[in-house]
């Protein structure tokens, strides 16, 4: 009923096939409703989360040029109420394409018209959500029939090395791929309740919402994952009888170090699958889940990306879970690993590629009429083969290990090393909360080379000393190789992350070399870069 009423309002606002609707929204039901209403009319939906700053939103939506903006008056995070109306005014003022602004009252129970007066303007209307819905009735809901590749979503790359790429995804390919991954790889059906900890600015939100197409109940959560108490998400899992619990590798690592032990504190009889993505899940993460969360779940580490709005490798409900591995390559996906000469390899790390077309390839990039940027992004490394940018390894039983991003791989002495290989050994130490490793260009013995520099963020009450440095080096040397051992290990109070929660190794690397970091608006905590600037001189 809500989708039908919003669709009626959008149609009256001129939204039809190809029209663009943007959501700057917390992860609330209204965001899902607005997206579905847009899709029913053949419109194109694009969303950012409200923790994006004004410039970060404009870097994305100025490429999208929406005619309608759906936003909230604010949101709550870790017990704080955060107002959004001031930033919304700045965003709307810089987007002349916007003709209609719809404001969801997330902070106030009884909104008044004067609160959103600044969002209106010549030729532009601003209305509260309930006013926009119109009469409380049951208007008909019809979904427009359109071509398979008709645009549905516009997504954005992380944008930490320049303006984010504007990725256009088609309705047919997205739905087909998502249904395959949800119904076959996750065994999702009408009796299931699926949750994923995500914001509206991450592709996992779009993936989660497709759970509705499988008939499942979608459970939304907006707020801090470890507040008001560290096991807040497991309270949710118990209360809502979740069957599928989706999160990030970072959350599982932090939950373990904060002593969260759901197996001892929560009743989770319905839970059968735990999904993890965002970064490679270390073997220790598997140990934590099976020892301290639930011993009889399917733990599926999944990996893909915004570029494909889906996965290249993910779970198999019928197969074995092997510690440290993604279970299988996606059904119907010609996923392979190539060495530098473009030869398929097994048991060694190389470039993750897909050698045949697949349904959820972007249908276009924004501002790329001749597809020059598209070809350069994916097909220059190996002509005619999609090169995804991950450094990966195929295992003897058909599983996959992700070692990190190809553009962040380390190359000391000419040996390519994935950063995840180092993180797995460092983050198992109880004193270390998280870490980031980058390659620093230096001269060694009069020749240009790269040395590994490791930055660690310590748990409260712990400090990095020489004894811990030696334990880190010894652990890496024994578990990996002498090539993996960092030459320099330094402590930092924080590590920069993208708004979707991924460590930005490239931003750290650029600061360390004294180069500018473009588009810091893509970072959730750009102030963290100052710690690395302070250290850059000492490490030169």
XYZ file of N, CA and C in Angstrom, residues 205-348:
432
model
N 22.883 -3.210 0.453
C 21.501 -2.779 0.684
C 20.631 -3.214 -0.495
N 21.087 -2.960 -1.710
C 20.323 -3.366 -2.891
C 20.155 -4.882 -2.919
N 21.215 -5.595 -2.557
C 21.188 -7.059 -2.525
C 20.183 -7.547 -1.476
N 20.219 -6.937 -0.301
C 19.305 -7.316 0.779
C 17.853 -7.123 0.364
N 17.545 -5.974 -0.229
C 16.166 -5.670 -0.597
C 15.637 -6.681 -1.615
N 16.513 -7.242 -2.456
C 16.072 -8.262 -3.415
C 15.576 -9.519 -2.716
N 15.846 -9.660 -1.425
C 15.273 -10.769 -0.665
C 13.756 -10.792 -0.738
N 13.141 -9.630 -0.962
C 11.688 -9.574 -1.105
C 11.225 -10.377 -2.321
N 12.056 -10.417 -3.375
C 11.696 -11.163 -4.584
C 11.694 -12.667 -4.337
N 12.396 -13.104 -3.297
C 12.387 -14.519 -2.919
C 11.259 -14.827 -1.939
N 10.469 -13.801 -1.606
C 9.369 -13.993 -0.664
C 9.774 -13.902 0.787
N 11.036 -13.597 1.057
C 11.528 -13.555 2.431
C 11.132 -12.248 3.127
N 11.204 -12.250 4.437
C 11.040 -11.029 5.232
C 12.405 -10.378 5.373
N 12.481 -9.104 5.026
C 13.730 -8.351 5.115
C 13.721 -7.542 6.410
N 14.755 -7.718 7.206
C 14.881 -7.021 8.489
C 15.915 -5.907 8.344
N 15.495 -4.677 8.620
C 16.375 -3.522 8.494
C 16.887 -3.099 9.861
N 18.104 -2.587 9.873
C 18.703 -2.069 11.116
C 19.435 -0.786 10.773
N 19.179 0.246 11.539
C 19.871 1.512 11.324
C 20.489 1.942 12.646
N 21.801 2.050 12.666
C 22.467 2.444 13.899
C 23.834 1.809 14.005
N 24.458 1.970 15.163
C 25.800 1.442 15.384
C 25.727 -0.062 15.656
N 26.664 -0.844 15.111
C 26.583 -2.292 15.291
C 26.967 -2.764 16.690
N 27.755 -1.967 17.413
C 28.239 -2.387 18.732
C 27.702 -1.497 19.842
N 26.611 -0.773 19.563
C 26.006 0.104 20.559
C 24.481 -0.070 20.480
N 23.797 0.109 21.606
C 24.262 0.619 22.903
C 25.081 -0.381 23.709
N 25.172 -1.634 23.230
C 26.051 -2.602 23.881
C 26.640 -3.488 22.799
N 27.771 -4.118 23.071
C 28.487 -4.832 22.011
C 27.698 -5.925 21.317
N 26.704 -6.540 22.002
C 25.949 -7.630 21.381
C 24.591 -7.185 20.856
N 24.466 -5.908 20.500
C 23.180 -5.371 20.052
C 22.618 -6.131 18.851
N 23.467 -6.485 17.896
C 22.966 -7.177 16.704
C 22.487 -8.587 17.027
N 23.065 -9.204 18.043
C 22.608 -10.539 18.418
C 21.304 -10.463 19.195
N 21.076 -9.358 19.900
C 19.744 -9.123 20.477
C 18.706 -9.085 19.356
N 19.048 -8.386 18.283
C 18.161 -8.308 17.121
C 17.936 -9.697 16.530
N 19.000 -10.455 16.360
C 18.886 -11.789 15.769
C 17.957 -12.686 16.582
N 18.059 -12.588 17.907
C 17.211 -13.399 18.776
C 15.767 -12.917 18.730
N 15.572 -11.592 18.859
C 14.216 -11.045 18.920
C 13.453 -11.266 17.619
N 14.123 -11.151 16.489
C 13.447 -11.260 15.187
C 13.543 -12.659 14.579
N 14.147 -13.592 15.311
C 14.262 -14.985 14.852
C 14.882 -15.030 13.453
N 16.015 -14.343 13.302
C 16.674 -14.288 12.003
C 17.135 -15.675 11.582
N 16.967 -15.976 10.282
C 17.521 -17.212 9.735
C 18.814 -16.952 8.978
N 18.964 -15.742 8.419
C 20.179 -15.367 7.698
C 20.683 -14.050 8.276
N 21.912 -14.061 8.763
C 22.510 -12.897 9.433
C 23.710 -12.452 8.602
N 23.650 -11.257 8.024
C 24.725 -10.753 7.190
C 25.483 -9.617 7.856
N 26.805 -9.655 7.733
C 27.624 -8.648 8.383
C 28.954 -8.531 7.635
N 29.933 -7.908 8.271
C 31.251 -7.734 7.656
C 32.300 -8.495 8.451
N 33.424 -8.776 7.781
C 34.536 -9.412 8.478
C 35.037 -8.527 9.610
N 35.007 -7.214 9.382
C 35.467 -6.285 10.420
C 34.590 -6.393 11.668
N 33.267 -6.495 11.503
C 32.385 -6.603 12.660
C 32.687 -7.878 13.457
N 32.857 -8.992 12.763
C 33.132 -10.241 13.477
C 34.437 -10.151 14.258
N 35.453 -9.510 13.672
C 36.737 -9.367 14.381
C 36.583 -8.476 15.603
N 35.849 -7.378 15.458
C 35.663 -6.470 16.592
C 34.801 -7.107 17.674
N 33.767 -7.840 17.265
C 32.910 -8.501 18.250
C 33.710 -9.507 19.073
N 34.592 -10.246 18.406
C 35.420 -11.210 19.138
C 36.294 -10.499 20.158
N 36.910 -9.393 19.761
C 37.832 -8.705 20.666
C 37.105 -7.961 21.780
N 35.806 -7.719 21.589
C 35.027 -7.105 22.667
C 34.360 -8.154 23.548
N 34.676 -9.419 23.295
C 34.171 -10.476 24.169
C 32.732 -10.867 23.921
N 32.192 -10.585 22.737
C 30.816 -10.961 22.415
C 30.776 -12.468 22.173
N 29.928 -13.173 22.925
C 29.850 -14.636 22.848
C 28.384 -15.057 22.750
N 27.741 -14.879 21.598
C 26.308 -15.166 21.482
C 25.930 -16.601 21.826
N 26.812 -17.549 21.588
C 26.487 -18.945 21.898
C 26.182 -19.131 23.376
N 26.781 -18.295 24.229
C 26.586 -18.410 25.673
C 25.488 -17.496 26.199
N 25.080 -16.504 25.401
C 24.177 -15.470 25.932
C 22.850 -15.350 25.178
N 22.736 -15.950 24.012
C 21.546 -15.751 23.198
C 20.995 -17.087 22.690
N 19.672 -17.104 22.504
C 19.015 -18.256 21.900
C 18.814 -17.957 20.411
N 19.466 -18.749 19.563
C 19.428 -18.500 18.121
C 19.052 -19.776 17.362
N 17.949 -20.436 17.734
C 17.621 -21.719 17.085
C 17.299 -21.570 15.599
N 16.784 -20.425 15.183
C 16.384 -20.260 13.781
C 17.575 -19.967 12.864
N 18.657 -19.463 13.435
C 19.781 -18.989 12.615
C 20.490 -20.170 11.947
N 20.557 -20.149 10.603
C 21.216 -21.242 9.898
C 22.362 -20.770 9.017
N 22.406 -19.450 8.684
C 23.444 -18.944 7.788
C 23.978 -17.619 8.292
N 25.296 -17.475 8.286
C 25.951 -16.202 8.564
C 26.747 -15.830 7.316
N 26.512 -14.626 6.807
C 27.201 -14.120 5.626
C 28.186 -13.040 6.046
N 29.332 -13.017 5.406
C 30.356 -12.015 5.722
C 30.943 -11.475 4.434
N 31.074 -10.151 4.350
C 31.733 -9.554 3.192
C 32.325 -8.209 3.604
N 32.785 -7.430 2.618
C 33.402 -6.132 2.899
C 34.909 -6.195 2.879
N 35.464 -7.308 3.338
C 36.904 -7.569 3.304
C 37.079 -9.067 3.540
N 38.249 -9.623 3.229
C 38.426 -11.071 3.423
C 38.246 -11.476 4.886
N 37.518 -12.553 5.102
C 37.320 -13.082 6.450
C 38.499 -13.991 6.791
N 39.247 -13.615 7.818
C 40.432 -14.374 8.212
C 40.035 -15.730 8.790
N 40.928 -16.719 8.719
C 40.625 -18.028 9.325
C 40.194 -17.918 10.782
N 40.784 -16.961 11.516
C 40.391 -16.784 12.915
C 38.925 -16.383 13.041
N 38.394 -15.695 12.026
C 36.986 -15.333 12.028
C 36.087 -16.555 11.953
N 36.508 -17.562 11.204
C 35.758 -18.822 11.142
C 35.773 -19.491 12.517
N 36.939 -19.508 13.152
C 37.047 -20.110 14.480
C 36.094 -19.422 15.459
N 36.065 -18.106 15.406
C 35.201 -17.342 16.327
C 33.736 -17.715 16.127
N 33.284 -17.737 14.876
C 31.870 -18.018 14.612
C 31.490 -19.405 15.120
N 32.307 -20.411 14.818
C 31.921 -21.774 15.177
C 32.115 -22.072 16.666
N 32.997 -21.339 17.326
C 33.185 -21.556 18.765
C 32.240 -20.716 19.607
N 31.992 -19.481 19.175
C 31.344 -18.530 20.071
C 30.033 -17.941 19.558
N 29.638 -18.258 18.315
C 28.348 -17.771 17.821
C 27.365 -18.927 17.715
N 27.653 -19.883 16.826
C 26.792 -21.061 16.712
C 27.560 -22.141 15.964
N 27.610 -23.344 16.495
C 28.467 -24.371 15.876
C 27.887 -25.017 14.627
N 26.579 -24.841 14.371
C 25.973 -25.576 13.254
C 25.410 -24.649 12.179
N 26.032 -23.473 11.997
C 25.600 -22.582 10.922
C 26.446 -22.806 9.680
N 25.911 -22.349 8.538
C 26.717 -22.229 7.332
C 27.348 -20.840 7.364
N 28.659 -20.769 7.441
C 29.376 -19.493 7.399
C 29.857 -19.279 5.972
N 29.268 -18.291 5.312
C 29.597 -18.040 3.907
C 30.250 -16.678 3.770
N 31.547 -16.687 3.522
C 32.238 -15.459 3.150
C 31.948 -15.239 1.672
N 31.482 -14.035 1.333
C 31.091 -13.763 -0.057
C 31.868 -12.558 -0.568
N 32.086 -12.504 -1.888
C 32.912 -11.439 -2.448
C 32.472 -11.114 -3.868
N 32.330 -9.857 -4.131
C 31.980 -9.370 -5.471
C 32.293 -7.890 -5.537
N 31.253 -7.094 -5.706
C 31.538 -5.667 -5.701
C 30.410 -4.835 -6.257
N 30.539 -3.527 -6.010
C 29.590 -2.560 -6.537
C 29.566 -2.617 -8.061
N 30.720 -2.879 -8.672
C 30.798 -2.906 -10.134
C 29.848 -3.929 -10.741
N 29.586 -5.020 -10.028
C 28.707 -6.067 -10.563
C 27.450 -6.206 -9.720
N 27.283 -5.373 -8.718
C 26.147 -5.337 -7.780
C 25.795 -6.744 -7.280
N 26.791 -7.607 -7.194
C 26.559 -9.004 -6.827
C 27.901 -9.644 -6.486
N 28.007 -10.955 -6.646
C 29.177 -11.693 -6.168
C 29.833 -12.519 -7.272
N 31.135 -12.691 -7.151
C 31.866 -13.655 -7.969
C 32.033 -14.985 -7.235
N 32.090 -14.941 -5.913
C 32.230 -16.169 -5.120
C 31.409 -16.014 -3.854
N 30.784 -17.118 -3.426
C 29.889 -17.022 -2.276
C 29.616 -18.413 -1.717
N 28.467 -18.586 -1.059
C 28.227 -19.800 -0.305
C 27.577 -20.905 -1.108
N 27.616 -22.106 -0.533
C 26.954 -23.283 -1.095
C 26.299 -24.032 0.059
N 24.963 -23.945 0.204
C 24.294 -24.583 1.345
C 24.468 -26.096 1.386
N 24.866 -26.708 0.244
C 25.006 -28.161 0.181
C 26.439 -28.630 0.375
N 27.383 -27.683 0.504
C 28.785 -28.063 0.527
C 29.463 -27.789 1.861
N 30.701 -28.232 1.932
C 31.496 -28.048 3.144
C 31.979 -26.611 3.262
N 32.089 -26.135 4.496
C 32.722 -24.851 4.789
C 34.162 -25.141 5.198
N 35.102 -24.546 4.485
C 36.517 -24.745 4.799
C 37.095 -23.454 5.353
N 37.791 -23.598 6.437
C 38.351 -22.456 7.167
C 39.183 -21.560 6.243
N 38.831 -20.279 6.195
C 39.605 -19.313 5.427
C 39.260 -19.231 3.955
N 38.240 -20.003 3.486
C 37.923 -20.029 2.061
C 36.483 -19.597 1.791
N 36.279 -18.937 0.652
C 34.944 -18.761 0.109
C 34.576 -20.088 -0.529
N 33.336 -20.539 -0.329
C 33.001 -21.923 -0.681
C 33.087 -22.205 -2.180
N 32.398 -21.388 -2.995
C 32.322 -21.699 -4.432
C 32.298 -20.416 -5.250
N 32.629 -20.571 -6.535
C 32.412 -19.495 -7.488
C 30.923 -19.435 -7.847
N 30.444 -18.257 -8.186
C 29.028 -18.088 -8.472
C 28.563 -18.949 -9.635
N 27.388 -19.525 -9.492
C 26.810 -20.344 -10.555
C 26.664 -19.514 -11.832
N 27.059 -20.119 -12.956
C 26.946 -19.424 -14.229
C 27.991 -18.357 -14.466
N 28.971 -18.239 -13.573
C 30.015 -17.219 -13.692
C 31.338 -17.906 -14.053
N 31.950 -17.496 -15.148
C 33.219 -18.098 -15.595
C 34.392 -17.445 -14.867
N 34.414 -17.621 -13.553
C 35.424 -16.983 -12.707
C 36.711 -17.795 -12.757
N 37.840 -17.091 -12.883
C 39.134 -17.756 -12.955
C 40.171 -16.856 -12.287
N 41.379 -17.376 -12.155
C 42.517 -16.600 -11.660
C 43.620 -16.688 -12.708
N 44.126 -15.529 -13.131
C 45.156 -15.454 -14.157
C 46.481 -15.008 -13.557
N 47.585 -15.565 -14.097
C 48.895 -15.018 -13.753
C 49.161 -13.797 -14.638
N 50.361 -13.224 -14.530
C 50.637 -11.983 -15.246
C 50.627 -12.155 -16.755
N 50.808 -13.384 -17.231
C 50.797 -13.656 -18.669
C 49.399 -13.999 -19.180
N 48.388 -13.950 -18.289
C 47.034 -14.260 -18.710
C 46.738 -15.744 -18.778
N 47.511 -16.563 -18.040
C 47.278 -18.005 -18.006
C 46.520 -18.378 -16.737
N 45.573 -19.280 -16.855
C 44.804 -19.757 -15.708
C 45.717 -20.520 -14.746
N 45.629 -20.187 -13.454
C 46.501 -20.823 -12.461
C 45.678 -21.317 -11.275
N 46.212 -22.312 -10.585
C 45.600 -22.859 -9.369
C 46.651 -22.922 -8.276
N 46.218 -22.661 -7.045
C 47.103 -22.815 -5.906
C 48.095 -21.692 -5.701
N 48.072 -20.677 -6.573
C 48.910 -19.497 -6.401
C 48.032 -18.270 -6.630
